[in-house]
PDB file of C-alpha atoms in Angstrom:
ATOM      1  CA  THR V   1     -32.279 -24.271 -60.319  1.00 53.00           C
ATOM      2  CA  ARG V   2     -29.107 -22.560 -60.614  1.00 52.00           C
ATOM      3  CA  THR V   3     -30.264 -19.519 -58.859  1.00 52.00           C
ATOM      4  CA  ILE V   4     -32.199 -20.924 -56.528  1.00 51.00           C
ATOM      5  CA  ALA V   5     -29.034 -23.611 -55.380  1.00 48.00           C
ATOM      6  CA  SER V   6     -27.131 -19.819 -55.128  1.00 50.00           C
ATOM      7  CA  ALA V   7     -29.450 -18.344 -53.174  1.00 49.00           C
ATOM      8  CA  MET V   8     -29.735 -20.918 -50.827  1.00 50.00           C
ATOM      9  CA  PHE V   9     -25.979 -21.216 -50.723  1.00 50.00           C
ATOM     10  CA  GLY V  10     -25.805 -17.679 -49.814  1.00 51.00           C
ATOM     11  CA  VAL V  11     -28.760 -18.050 -46.943  1.00 50.00           C
ATOM     12  CA  GLY V  12     -26.712 -20.952 -45.090  1.00 52.00           C
ATOM     13  CA  LEU V  13     -23.078 -19.083 -45.455  1.00 50.00           C
ATOM     14  CA  ALA V  14     -24.957 -15.694 -43.897  1.00 51.00           C
ATOM     15  CA  ALA V  15     -26.728 -18.141 -41.213  1.00 49.00           C
ATOM     16  CA  ALA V  16     -23.368 -19.782 -40.576  1.00 50.00           C
ATOM     17  CA  CYS V  17     -21.586 -16.609 -39.358  1.00 54.00           C
ATOM     18  CA  SER V  18     -24.316 -15.335 -37.487  1.00 57.00           C
ATOM     19  CA  ARG V  19     -23.593 -18.370 -34.752  1.00 65.00           C
ATOM     20  CA  VAL V  20     -20.015 -17.559 -35.421  1.00 65.00           C
ATOM     21  CA  PRO V  21     -19.311 -15.882 -31.780  1.00 76.00           C
ATOM     22  CA  ALA V  22     -17.947 -11.938 -31.919  1.00 96.00           C
ATOM     23  CA  VAL V  23     -14.171 -11.816 -30.962  1.00 97.00           C
ATOM     24  CA  GLY V  24     -12.298  -8.820 -29.442  1.00 97.00           C
ATOM     25  CA  THR V  25      -8.429  -8.491 -28.689  1.00 97.00           C
ATOM     26  CA  ILE V  26      -6.853  -8.416 -25.340  1.00 98.00           C
ATOM     27  CA  GLU V  27      -3.795  -6.564 -24.737  1.00 97.00           C
ATOM     28  CA  ILE V  28      -1.900  -7.416 -21.252  1.00 97.00           C
ATOM     29  CA  LEU V  29       0.862  -5.720 -19.930  1.00 96.00           C
ATOM     30  CA  LEU V  30       3.004  -5.926 -17.374  1.00 95.00           C
ATOM     31  CA  SER V  31       4.838  -2.598 -15.142  1.00 95.00           C
ATOM     32  CA  ASP V  32       6.320  -3.095 -11.848  1.00 91.00           C
ATOM     33  CA  HIS V  33       5.078  -0.791  -8.251  1.00 83.00           C
ATOM     34  CA  ARG V  34       8.317   0.748  -7.119  1.00 76.00           C
ATOM     35  CA  GLU V  35       9.675  -0.948  -3.726  1.00 82.00           C
ATOM     36  CA  ALA V  36      13.358  -3.268  -4.007  1.00 87.00           C
ATOM     37  CA  ILE V  37      13.014  -3.161  -7.418  1.00 91.00           C
ATOM     38  CA  GLY V  38      16.294  -0.309  -7.173  1.00 91.00           C
ATOM     39  CA  ASP V  39      18.259  -3.443  -5.562  1.00 92.00           C
ATOM     40  CA  PHE V  40      18.463  -4.956  -8.689  1.00 94.00           C
ATOM     41  CA  GLU V  41      20.531  -4.236 -11.241  1.00 96.00           C
ATOM     42  CA  ARG V  42      18.590  -6.966 -13.284  1.00 97.00           C
ATOM     43  CA  LEU V  43      15.592  -9.024 -12.391  1.00 96.00           C
ATOM     44  CA  THR V  44      13.968 -11.180 -15.772  1.00 97.00           C
ATOM     45  CA  VAL V  45      10.923 -12.923 -15.255  1.00 97.00           C
ATOM     46  CA  GLU V  46       9.599 -16.002 -17.559  1.00 97.00           C
ATOM     47  CA  VAL V  47       6.020 -15.477 -18.132  1.00 98.00           C
ATOM     48  CA  GLU V  48       4.597 -18.715 -19.171  1.00 98.00           C
ATOM     49  CA  ARG V  49       1.328 -17.901 -19.787  1.00 98.00           C
ATOM     50  CA  VAL V  50      -1.941 -15.313 -18.778  1.00 98.00           C
ATOM     51  CA  ASP V  51      -5.508 -16.610 -17.897  1.00 98.00           C
ATOM     52  CA  LEU V  52      -8.425 -14.694 -18.056  1.00 98.00           C
ATOM     53  CA  HIS V  53     -11.446 -16.354 -16.578  1.00 98.00           C
ATOM     54  CA  THR V  54     -14.884 -16.042 -18.474  1.00 97.00           C
ATOM     55  CA  ALA V  55     -17.414 -13.980 -16.252  1.00 97.00           C
ATOM     56  CA  GLY V  56     -20.254 -16.424 -14.990  1.00 95.00           C
ATOM     57  CA  SER V  57     -18.060 -19.147 -14.895  1.00 96.00           C
ATOM     58  CA  PRO V  58     -17.372 -21.071 -11.678  1.00 94.00           C
ATOM     59  CA  THR V  59     -13.606 -20.483 -10.488  1.00 89.00           C
ATOM     60  CA  GLU V  60     -11.775 -23.616 -11.123  1.00 91.00           C
ATOM     61  CA  GLN V  61     -13.583 -23.976 -14.676  1.00 94.00           C
ATOM     62  CA  GLY V  62     -14.075 -21.152 -17.405  1.00 95.00           C
ATOM     63  CA  TRP V  63      -9.912 -20.295 -17.515  1.00 97.00           C
ATOM     64  CA  ILE V  64      -8.766 -19.236 -20.878  1.00 97.00           C
ATOM     65  CA  GLU V  65      -5.222 -19.796 -21.241  1.00 98.00           C
ATOM     66  CA  LEU V  66      -3.042 -17.204 -23.331  1.00 98.00           C
ATOM     67  CA  SER V  67       0.566 -17.430 -24.531  1.00 97.00           C
ATOM     68  CA  PRO V  68       2.771 -14.620 -24.327  1.00 97.00           C
ATOM     69  CA  GLN V  69       4.305 -13.022 -27.567  1.00 97.00           C
ATOM     70  CA  VAL V  70       7.430 -11.358 -25.370  1.00 96.00           C
ATOM     71  CA  ALA V  71       7.844 -14.236 -22.802  1.00 96.00           C
ATOM     72  CA  ARG V  72      11.169 -12.846 -20.727  1.00 97.00           C
ATOM     73  CA  VAL V  73      10.324  -8.855 -19.042  1.00 97.00           C
ATOM     74  CA  ASP V  74      13.542  -7.298 -17.328  1.00 97.00           C
ATOM     75  CA  LEU V  75      11.221  -6.126 -14.241  1.00 96.00           C
ATOM     76  CA  THR V  76      14.004  -3.163 -14.071  1.00 95.00           C
ATOM     77  CA  GLN V  77      12.946  -1.725 -17.179  1.00 95.00           C
ATOM     78  CA  VAL V  78       9.089  -1.454 -16.157  1.00 95.00           C
ATOM     79  CA  VAL V  79       9.349   0.295 -12.954  1.00 92.00           C
ATOM     80  CA  GLY V  80       6.606   2.952 -12.280  1.00 84.00           C
ATOM     81  CA  GLU V  81       4.692   4.263 -15.381  1.00 88.00           C
ATOM     82  CA  ALA V  82       6.971   2.692 -17.881  1.00 93.00           C
ATOM     83  CA  SER V  83       5.002  -0.923 -19.265  1.00 95.00           C
ATOM     84  CA  LEU V  84       5.775  -3.533 -21.412  1.00 96.00           C
ATOM     85  CA  SER V  85       2.561  -5.660 -24.160  1.00 97.00           C
ATOM     86  CA  ILE V  86       3.351  -9.059 -23.210  1.00 98.00           C
ATOM     87  CA  LEU V  87       0.032 -10.162 -25.243  1.00 97.00           C
ATOM     88  CA  ARG V  88      -1.807  -9.200 -27.268  1.00 98.00           C
ATOM     89  CA  GLN V  89      -4.648 -11.681 -29.424  1.00 97.00           C
ATOM     90  CA  PRO V  90      -7.753 -12.283 -29.967  1.00 97.00           C
ATOM     91  CA  VAL V  91      -9.969 -13.744 -27.519  1.00 97.00           C
ATOM     92  CA  ARG V  92     -13.504 -14.258 -27.692  1.00 96.00           C
ATOM     93  CA  ALA V  93     -15.888 -10.969 -26.736  1.00 97.00           C
ATOM     94  CA  GLY V  94     -17.590 -10.400 -23.697  1.00 96.00           C
ATOM     95  CA  SER V  95     -17.659 -10.283 -19.733  1.00 97.00           C
ATOM     96  CA  TYR V  96     -14.663 -11.083 -17.640  1.00 98.00           C
ATOM     97  CA  ASP V  97     -13.970 -11.594 -13.812  1.00 98.00           C
ATOM     98  CA  ALA V  98     -10.354 -12.099 -13.519  1.00 98.00           C
ATOM     99  CA  VAL V  99      -6.625 -12.579 -14.395  1.00 98.00           C
ATOM    100  CA  ARG V 100      -4.313 -15.322 -14.042  1.00 98.00           C
ATOM    101  CA  LEU V 101      -0.170 -14.453 -13.982  1.00 98.00           C
ATOM    102  CA  VAL V 102       1.895 -17.724 -13.863  1.00 98.00           C
ATOM    103  CA  LEU V 103       5.423 -17.216 -14.284  1.00 97.00           C
ATOM    104  CA  SER V 104       8.166 -20.364 -14.872  1.00 97.00           C
ATOM    105  CA  GLY V 105      10.339 -18.445 -12.583  1.00 96.00           C
ATOM    106  CA  ALA V 106      12.315 -15.211 -12.756  1.00 96.00           C
ATOM    107  CA  SER V 107      16.207 -14.504 -12.162  1.00 96.00           C
ATOM    108  CA  GLY V 108      17.802 -11.418 -10.634  1.00 95.00           C
ATOM    109  CA  ALA V 109      21.681  -9.824 -10.631  1.00 96.00           C
ATOM    110  CA  LEU V 110      21.496  -7.471  -7.170  1.00 94.00           C
ATOM    111  CA  LYS V 111      23.798  -3.873  -7.598  1.00 94.00           C
ATOM    112  CA  GLU V 112      25.002  -5.021  -4.574  1.00 92.00           C
ATOM    113  CA  GLY V 113      26.163  -8.135  -6.564  1.00 92.00           C
ATOM    114  CA  GLY V 114      25.415 -11.710  -6.092  1.00 91.00           C
ATOM    115  CA  GLU V 115      22.670 -14.022  -8.191  1.00 94.00           C
ATOM    116  CA  VAL V 116      18.646 -14.125  -6.710  1.00 93.00           C
ATOM    117  CA  GLN V 117      16.542 -16.804  -7.867  1.00 94.00           C
ATOM    118  CA  PHE V 118      12.791 -17.162  -8.088  1.00 94.00           C
ATOM    119  CA  GLY V 119      10.321 -20.240  -8.037  1.00 93.00           C
ATOM    120  CA  GLU V 120       7.333 -20.688  -9.594  1.00 95.00           C
ATOM    121  CA  LEU V 121       4.674 -17.959  -9.616  1.00 94.00           C
ATOM    122  CA  SER V 122       0.923 -18.056 -10.237  1.00 96.00           C
ATOM    123  CA  GLN V 123      -1.023 -15.431  -8.995  1.00 96.00           C
ATOM    124  CA  ALA V 124      -4.920 -15.066  -9.948  1.00 96.00           C
ATOM    125  CA  ASP V 125      -6.540 -10.763  -9.654  1.00 96.00           C
ATOM    126  CA  ARG V 126     -10.219 -10.404  -9.303  1.00 96.00           C
ATOM    127  CA  ILE V 127     -10.553  -7.438 -12.135  1.00 97.00           C
ATOM    128  CA  GLU V 128     -13.935  -7.030 -14.307  1.00 97.00           C
ATOM    129  CA  PHE V 129     -13.597  -6.183 -17.582  1.00 97.00           C
ATOM    130  CA  GLU V 130     -15.104  -6.394 -21.349  1.00 97.00           C
ATOM    131  CA  VAL V 131     -13.201  -7.428 -23.907  1.00 97.00           C
ATOM    132  CA  PRO V 132     -15.599  -5.438 -27.362  1.00 96.00           C
ATOM    133  CA  GLY V 133     -16.329  -7.346 -29.844  1.00 96.00           C
ATOM    134  CA  GLY V 134     -14.040  -5.985 -32.881  1.00 95.00           C
ATOM    135  CA  GLY V 135     -12.766  -3.570 -30.072  1.00 96.00           C
ATOM    136  CA  LEU V 136      -9.755  -3.442 -27.657  1.00 97.00           C
ATOM    137  CA  ALA V 137      -9.468  -4.348 -23.516  1.00 97.00           C
ATOM    138  CA  SER V 138      -6.048  -3.600 -22.694  1.00 98.00           C
ATOM    139  CA  ILE V 139      -5.105  -5.283 -19.042  1.00 98.00           C
ATOM    140  CA  LEU V 140      -1.537  -3.273 -17.055  1.00 97.00           C
ATOM    141  CA  LEU V 141      -0.402  -6.592 -14.449  1.00 97.00           C
ATOM    142  CA  ASP V 142       1.463  -4.377 -11.911  1.00 95.00           C
ATOM    143  CA  LEU V 143       4.065  -7.029 -10.050  1.00 95.00           C
ATOM    144  CA  VAL V 144       5.724  -5.616  -6.758  1.00 93.00           C
ATOM    145  CA  VAL V 145       9.487  -7.080  -5.742  1.00 93.00           C
ATOM    146  CA  GLN V 146       9.267  -7.205  -1.821  1.00 90.00           C
ATOM    147  CA  SER V 147      11.804  -7.971   0.337  1.00 88.00           C
ATOM    148  CA  ASP V 148      12.603  -9.670   3.402  1.00 76.00           C
ATOM    149  CA  ASP V 149      15.997  -9.706   4.260  1.00 64.00           C
ATOM    150  CA  ASP V 150      14.934  -7.846   7.650  1.00 58.00           C
ATOM    151  CA  HIS V 151      13.861 -11.150   8.797  1.00 52.00           C
ATOM    152  CA  PRO V 152      16.444 -14.015   9.130  1.00 52.00           C
ATOM    153  CA  GLY V 153      16.791 -16.268   6.047  1.00 52.00           C
ATOM    154  CA  GLY V 154      14.737 -13.728   4.592  1.00 59.00           C
ATOM    155  CA  SER V 155      15.359 -12.554   0.375  1.00 85.00           C
ATOM    156  CA  TYR V 156      13.159 -11.367  -2.397  1.00 90.00           C
ATOM    157  CA  GLU V 157       9.419 -11.648  -3.441  1.00 91.00           C
ATOM    158  CA  ILE V 158       7.388 -11.436  -6.760  1.00 93.00           C
ATOM    159  CA  LEU V 159       3.526 -10.798  -5.687  1.00 93.00           C
ATOM    160  CA  LEU V 160       1.262  -9.410  -8.333  1.00 94.00           C
ATOM    161  CA  ILE V 161      -0.544  -6.268  -6.841  1.00 93.00           C
ATOM    162  CA  GLU V 162      -2.897  -4.614  -9.404  1.00 93.00           C
ATOM    163  CA  ALA V 163      -4.856  -6.276 -12.480  1.00 96.00           C
ATOM    164  CA  ARG V 164      -6.223  -2.832 -13.825  1.00 96.00           C
ATOM    165  CA  GLN V 165      -7.425  -1.670 -16.847  1.00 96.00           C
ATOM    166  CA  VAL V 166      -5.918   0.849 -18.919  1.00 94.00           C
ATOM    167  CA  GLY V 167      -7.032   3.161 -21.721  1.00 80.00           C
ATOM    168  CA  GLU V 168      -6.289   2.219 -25.250  1.00 55.00           C
ATOM    169  CA  ARG V 169      -3.052   2.342 -26.439  1.00 43.00           C
TER     170      ARG V 169
END
């Protein structure tokens, strides 16, 4: 009877394990496109979170909120080909179709003197990608700092211009 009970326990355990969804790893990298970032001595963004949208879900549903391990990034240090990994964590393996970056704010020191404060930013970009079970998907979020100083009352603006999948690092 003990052997039968042990065998039944093993079968039950195997069945329970087979229902566990596959897990992969998502990595989010941040970079800055070279527009007006050259005006800054320092420009630190505060990353509140990064959201992934599950493919096939309605637009306002299916978002998975992820907290970054690196929440403060000086964009002057990640210009051009440079990037910084801000998040690397396990998520459910499967298909995703968008990434949303949420910044709680930013502040910068201009090379010519003065400070610039930025408000909150929540911007999404469509990108279709797979997080493979047991594997890694790396997504680069490319930001751009634009200058509107040639317009009356103009200042600077931070935008998410592209999300793209990059090779394994």
